[in-house]
Amino acid sequence: MTGTGGTAPATYSPSPTTHKNKASLFQQDWVRPDGRGFHQCRPAFFRTGAVNAASGSAYAEFGNTKVIVSVFGPRESKKAMMYSDIGRLNCNVSYTTFASPVRGQGSDHKEYTAMLHKALEGAIILESFPKTTVDVFALVLESGGSDLPVVISCASLALADAGIMMYDLVASVSVSCLSKNLVIDPVFEEENSQDGSLMITCMPSRYEITQLTVTGEWSTPKINEGMQLCLDACAKLAKIMRSCLKEAASDSQE
Amino acid sequence: MVGLSLGEQHFIQGGISQDLRCDGRKRLTFRPIHVETGVIPQANGSARVRMGATDVIASVKAELGKPSFLQPNKGKVSIHIDCSSTAEPAFEGRGGDELSSELSNALQSCLLGGKSGEGAGIDLSSLIVIEGKICWDLYIDGLVVSSDGNLLDALGAAIKAALSNTGIPRVQVAVGESSDDQPEVDVSDEEFLQFDTSGIPVIVTLTKVGRHYIVDATSEEESQMSSAISFSVNRQGHICGITKRGGAGMDPSIILDMVSVAKHVSEQLINKLDSEIASAEAEDQE
């Protein structure tokens, strides 16, 4: 785009897509951009073994949210760390610069690393790898909404692929509150105009919640409803994750 | 923190299951809360809260700034917590960073609501001076001076007290000028507007030890916890935020039970805090 005589920097960015001024009028009968029902999750795609160099890895794609996670370890803890007779978990979540519509804007998600750590540490049997560290590195390739739940589910699949002992797979789903409606597995637009969000991470076979984050104002019956929705969705997600692992295992046997 | 021997651990756990904690409290009783306001003269608002040996200070500074592009009719609030090394030697340098960012994130999600700004405890639209151009930016800073457990509740209470102590200077806007120039504002040194804090939630942390939950855990009791959930409840009894600490898994029915216990406990806490803040403000004015 040749603009004014060479003074403008040579980058082109498309005009910001749909700068709707928070269409709060439409939220009463909100139609989801991808045509899903309010209580319908996006179709999930998982594949393990995405990164050959890692001990275990997984790739997950939920609509427009694409995440890749690699697991390294158990490997020797840094010499500076104190002796520990249980293993250590080290997590990191980072965004690529092209993950969000505006370049480089994903950097305000520093708390995702701590949340991933909290979600996984309850599920991993740390006693099985004393003195060593397991590293989990997550990279969000494209952020299409509901990023952290996808990262957590993908990370637990990568840990299973790496052979790290766990009590159960960890599945995670979030629910957004748009005025009066509860919308499961929100997309980017829905997340930006949400009134509240509830994210649950659970171990479906044990029916235990490892992590729970709620923002916004919720009344008790709403929390009830949100939790039930999430737990049902997590159970179904866990089945998909299991079948992905079984396929990978049977492929490698051939 | 000094390690606990096996005998001491059993003593704490046994006491909690029999509704008799080490300092004689029942499971759902808070330690006495002392609130002082106006402790930092240069800040727009400040407060110091003591719960037993836990001592935290919160300060609020207001500066003029530009509102965010996505929400031109709301001011901005940023919350930052610092764990001082006077609290624990482990907090020196980078050591306290992890705990500080965990506390900051928890407070931000409890007090600032969802992304659209709904459900925020603080009314951000009262911070606007000229829509789209000038707004007040509130910088809320918390400092942990001494740590004996239950930091999140103490910080939440301190922030609530500091905000009720906050005076936003009155701003005179010069009329006229073309609409795209930066308007002239005259910040008054004398007159102040008090901030409306009736909507600010309180934070109640329920710590699960064995099969029972306790409120306001000391750091010894926290070392025995399996997990802790912090609930932010406002005056209407609505939950404004939930964060879980600790990795152990929990049955969903237990979490729902904790929600009702938190709501019940928060009523007493809100009343207690309000009366403490009112008496602190009254003393401050003398």
Coordinates of C-alpha atoms in Angstrom, one line a residue, chain A:
Chain A
M1 CA 0.0 0.0 0.0
T2 CA 2.0 3.1 -1.1
G3 CA 0.7 5.7 1.2
T4 CA 2.1 9.2 1.7
G5 CA 5.5 9.5 0.0
G6 CA 7.5 6.8 2.0
T7 CA 7.1 8.3 5.5
A8 CA 4.6 5.7 6.7
P9 CA 6.0 2.4 8.0
A10 CA 5.6 -0.4 5.5
T11 CA 3.0 -2.4 7.5
Y12 CA -0.5 -2.9 6.5
S13 CA -3.2 -4.0 9.0
P14 CA -6.8 -4.6 8.0
S15 CA -9.3 -2.2 9.5
P16 CA -10.4 -3.4 12.9
T17 CA -13.1 -6.0 12.2
T18 CA -16.6 -5.1 13.3
H19 CA -16.2 -2.3 15.9
K20 CA -19.7 -2.8 17.1
N21 CA -20.2 -0.6 20.2
K22 CA -21.1 -3.4 22.6
A23 CA -24.5 -4.4 21.1
S24 CA -26.1 -4.8 24.5
L25 CA -29.5 -4.6 22.9
F26 CA -28.9 -7.8 21.0
Q27 CA -27.7 -9.7 24.0
Q28 CA -31.2 -10.7 25.0
D29 CA -31.6 -12.8 21.9
W30 CA -28.0 -13.4 21.1
V31 CA -27.3 -15.5 18.1
R32 CA -24.0 -17.2 18.3
P33 CA -21.6 -16.3 15.5
D34 CA -21.0 -19.9 14.5
G35 CA -24.7 -20.9 14.8
R36 CA -24.3 -23.1 17.9
G37 CA -27.0 -23.5 20.6
F38 CA -26.3 -21.8 23.9
H39 CA -25.4 -25.2 25.5
Q40 CA -23.4 -26.6 22.7
C41 CA -19.7 -26.8 22.6
R42 CA -17.5 -26.4 19.6
P43 CA -16.4 -29.7 17.9
A44 CA -13.1 -30.7 19.4
F45 CA -10.1 -32.0 17.5
F46 CA -7.1 -33.5 19.3
R47 CA -3.9 -35.1 18.0
T48 CA -1.0 -36.3 20.1
G49 CA 2.6 -36.6 18.9
A50 CA 2.6 -33.2 17.3
V51 CA 6.2 -32.4 18.3
N52 CA 8.7 -35.2 17.7
A53 CA 11.5 -33.8 19.9
A54 CA 9.4 -33.6 23.0
S55 CA 8.7 -36.4 25.5
G56 CA 5.0 -35.9 24.8
S57 CA 2.9 -33.4 22.9
A58 CA -0.6 -32.6 21.7
Y59 CA -2.4 -30.3 19.4
A60 CA -5.9 -29.2 20.0
E61 CA -8.3 -27.3 17.7
F62 CA -11.6 -26.0 19.0
G63 CA -13.2 -23.9 16.2
N64 CA -10.7 -21.0 15.8
T65 CA -8.7 -21.7 19.0
K66 CA -5.6 -23.6 18.1
V67 CA -3.1 -24.7 20.8
I68 CA 0.0 -26.9 20.8
V69 CA 1.5 -28.2 24.0
S70 CA 4.8 -30.0 24.5
V71 CA 5.9 -31.8 27.6
F72 CA 9.6 -32.3 28.5
G73 CA 10.7 -34.6 31.2
P74 CA 11.0 -35.9 33.8
R75 CA 14.4 -34.3 33.6
E76 CA 17.0 -33.1 36.2
S77 CA 16.0 -30.2 38.3
K78 CA 18.2 -27.1 38.2
K79 CA 21.1 -27.4 40.6
A80 CA 19.9 -24.2 42.4
M81 CA 16.7 -25.9 43.5
M82 CA 16.5 -27.6 46.8
Y83 CA 16.2 -31.3 47.1
S84 CA 12.7 -32.4 46.9
D85 CA 11.3 -35.9 47.4
I86 CA 8.4 -35.2 45.1
G87 CA 8.6 -34.1 41.5
R88 CA 8.2 -30.5 40.3
L89 CA 5.9 -29.1 37.7
N90 CA 7.0 -26.1 35.6
C91 CA 4.4 -24.6 33.2
N92 CA 4.5 -21.8 30.7
V93 CA 1.8 -20.4 28.5
S94 CA 2.7 -18.1 25.7
Y95 CA 0.9 -16.6 22.8
T96 CA 2.3 -16.2 19.3
T97 CA 2.3 -12.6 18.0
F98 CA -0.2 -13.6 15.3
A99 CA -2.6 -15.3 17.7
S100 CA -4.9 -12.4 18.1
P101 CA -6.6 -10.1 15.5
V102 CA -4.4 -7.2 16.5
R103 CA -0.7 -8.2 16.5
G104 CA 1.0 -8.7 19.8
Q105 CA -2.1 -8.1 22.0
G106 CA -2.1 -11.5 23.7
S107 CA 0.5 -10.4 26.3
D108 CA -2.1 -9.6 29.0
H109 CA -2.5 -13.3 29.8
K110 CA 0.4 -13.7 32.2
E111 CA -1.9 -15.3 34.8
Y112 CA -2.6 -18.2 32.5
T113 CA 0.7 -19.8 33.5
A114 CA -0.2 -19.9 37.2
M115 CA -3.7 -21.2 36.4
L116 CA -2.4 -24.0 34.2
H117 CA 0.0 -25.0 37.0
K118 CA -2.8 -25.0 39.6
A119 CA -5.1 -27.0 37.3
L120 CA -2.5 -29.7 36.6
E121 CA -0.8 -30.1 39.9
G122 CA -3.7 -31.8 41.5
A123 CA -3.9 -34.5 38.8
I124 CA -0.2 -35.5 38.5
I125 CA 1.3 -38.1 40.8
L126 CA 4.3 -36.0 41.7
E127 CA 5.7 -38.8 43.9
S128 CA 6.4 -40.9 40.9
F129 CA 9.3 -38.6 39.7
P130 CA 11.2 -37.4 42.8
K131 CA 14.1 -34.9 42.4
T132 CA 13.1 -34.2 38.8
T133 CA 11.1 -31.6 36.9
V134 CA 8.4 -32.0 34.3
D135 CA 8.1 -29.0 32.0
V136 CA 4.9 -28.2 30.2
F137 CA 5.1 -25.5 27.5
A138 CA 1.9 -24.3 25.9
L139 CA 1.8 -22.2 22.8
V140 CA -1.5 -20.6 21.6
L141 CA -1.3 -20.4 17.8
E142 CA -4.6 -18.7 17.3
S143 CA -6.9 -17.3 20.0
G144 CA -10.5 -17.8 19.1
G145 CA -12.0 -17.6 22.6
S146 CA -12.0 -19.9 25.6
D147 CA -8.2 -20.2 25.4
L148 CA -7.3 -21.4 28.9
P149 CA -9.7 -24.3 29.0
V150 CA -8.4 -25.6 25.7
V151 CA -4.8 -25.2 26.9
I152 CA -5.5 -27.2 30.0
S153 CA -7.2 -30.0 28.2
C154 CA -4.5 -30.1 25.6
A155 CA -1.8 -30.1 28.3
S156 CA -3.3 -33.1 30.1
L157 CA -3.4 -35.0 26.8
A158 CA 0.3 -34.1 26.2
L159 CA 1.2 -35.3 29.7
A160 CA -0.6 -38.6 29.0
D161 CA 1.3 -38.8 25.7
A162 CA 4.6 -38.3 27.6
G163 CA 3.7 -41.2 30.0
I164 CA 3.6 -39.0 33.1
M165 CA 1.6 -40.8 35.8
M166 CA -1.7 -39.0 36.5
Y167 CA -4.7 -39.7 38.7
D168 CA -7.0 -38.9 35.8
L169 CA -7.2 -36.8 32.6
V170 CA -8.0 -33.1 33.2
A171 CA -10.8 -31.6 31.1
S172 CA -11.8 -28.0 31.3
V173 CA -14.7 -25.9 30.0
S174 CA -15.8 -22.4 30.5
V175 CA -19.2 -20.8 30.6
S176 CA -19.9 -17.1 29.8
C177 CA -22.8 -15.1 31.2
L178 CA -24.3 -12.7 28.5
S179 CA -27.0 -10.7 30.3
K180 CA -29.3 -13.5 31.4
N181 CA -28.1 -16.3 29.2
L182 CA -25.4 -18.9 30.0
V183 CA -23.3 -19.6 27.0
I184 CA -20.9 -22.5 27.0
D185 CA -17.5 -22.5 25.3
P186 CA -17.6 -18.8 24.4
V187 CA -15.9 -17.4 21.2
F188 CA -13.7 -14.4 21.2
E189 CA -16.6 -11.9 20.6
E190 CA -18.7 -13.4 23.3
E191 CA -15.8 -13.3 25.8
N192 CA -15.2 -9.6 25.1
S193 CA -18.8 -8.6 25.9
Q194 CA -19.4 -11.1 28.7
D195 CA -20.9 -10.1 32.0
G196 CA -19.2 -12.9 33.9
S197 CA -17.4 -16.1 33.3
L198 CA -17.0 -19.4 35.1
M199 CA -14.2 -21.8 34.3
I200 CA -14.1 -25.3 35.7
T201 CA -11.2 -27.8 35.5
C202 CA -12.1 -31.3 36.6
M203 CA -11.1 -34.9 36.6
P204 CA -14.2 -36.5 35.1
S205 CA -13.8 -40.1 36.2
R206 CA -13.2 -39.1 39.8
Y207 CA -15.8 -36.3 39.6
E208 CA -13.5 -33.9 41.3
I209 CA -13.0 -30.2 40.6
T210 CA -9.3 -29.2 40.6
Q211 CA -9.7 -25.5 39.6
L212 CA -12.6 -23.1 39.7
T213 CA -12.5 -19.5 38.6
V214 CA -15.5 -17.2 38.6
T215 CA -15.6 -13.5 37.7
G216 CA -18.6 -11.2 37.5
E217 CA -21.7 -11.2 39.6
W218 CA -23.5 -14.6 40.0
S219 CA -26.4 -15.7 42.1
T220 CA -26.3 -19.1 43.6
P221 CA -28.8 -20.8 41.2
K222 CA -26.8 -19.5 38.3
I223 CA -23.6 -20.9 39.7
N224 CA -25.3 -24.2 40.2
E225 CA -26.5 -24.2 36.6
G226 CA -23.1 -23.1 35.2
M227 CA -21.3 -25.8 37.2
Q228 CA -23.6 -28.5 36.0
L229 CA -23.2 -27.4 32.4
C230 CA -19.5 -27.4 32.7
L231 CA -19.3 -30.8 34.4
D232 CA -21.4 -32.5 31.8
A233 CA -19.4 -30.9 29.0
C234 CA -16.1 -32.0 30.7
A235 CA -17.4 -35.6 30.9
K236 CA -18.0 -35.6 27.2
L237 CA -14.7 -33.9 26.4
A238 CA -12.9 -36.5 28.5
K239 CA -14.4 -39.3 26.3
I240 CA -13.1 -37.6 23.2
M241 CA -9.7 -37.2 24.8
R242 CA -9.6 -40.9 25.7
S243 CA -10.5 -42.0 22.2
C244 CA -7.8 -39.8 20.8
L245 CA -5.2 -41.5 23.1
K246 CA -6.5 -44.9 22.2
E247 CA -6.2 -44.2 18.5
A248 CA -2.7 -43.0 18.9
A249 CA -1.8 -46.1 20.9
S250 CA -3.3 -48.5 18.4
D251 CA -1.7 -46.6 15.5
S252 CA 1.7 -47.0 17.0
Q253 CA 1.2 -50.7 17.5
E254 CA 0.7 -51.3 13.8

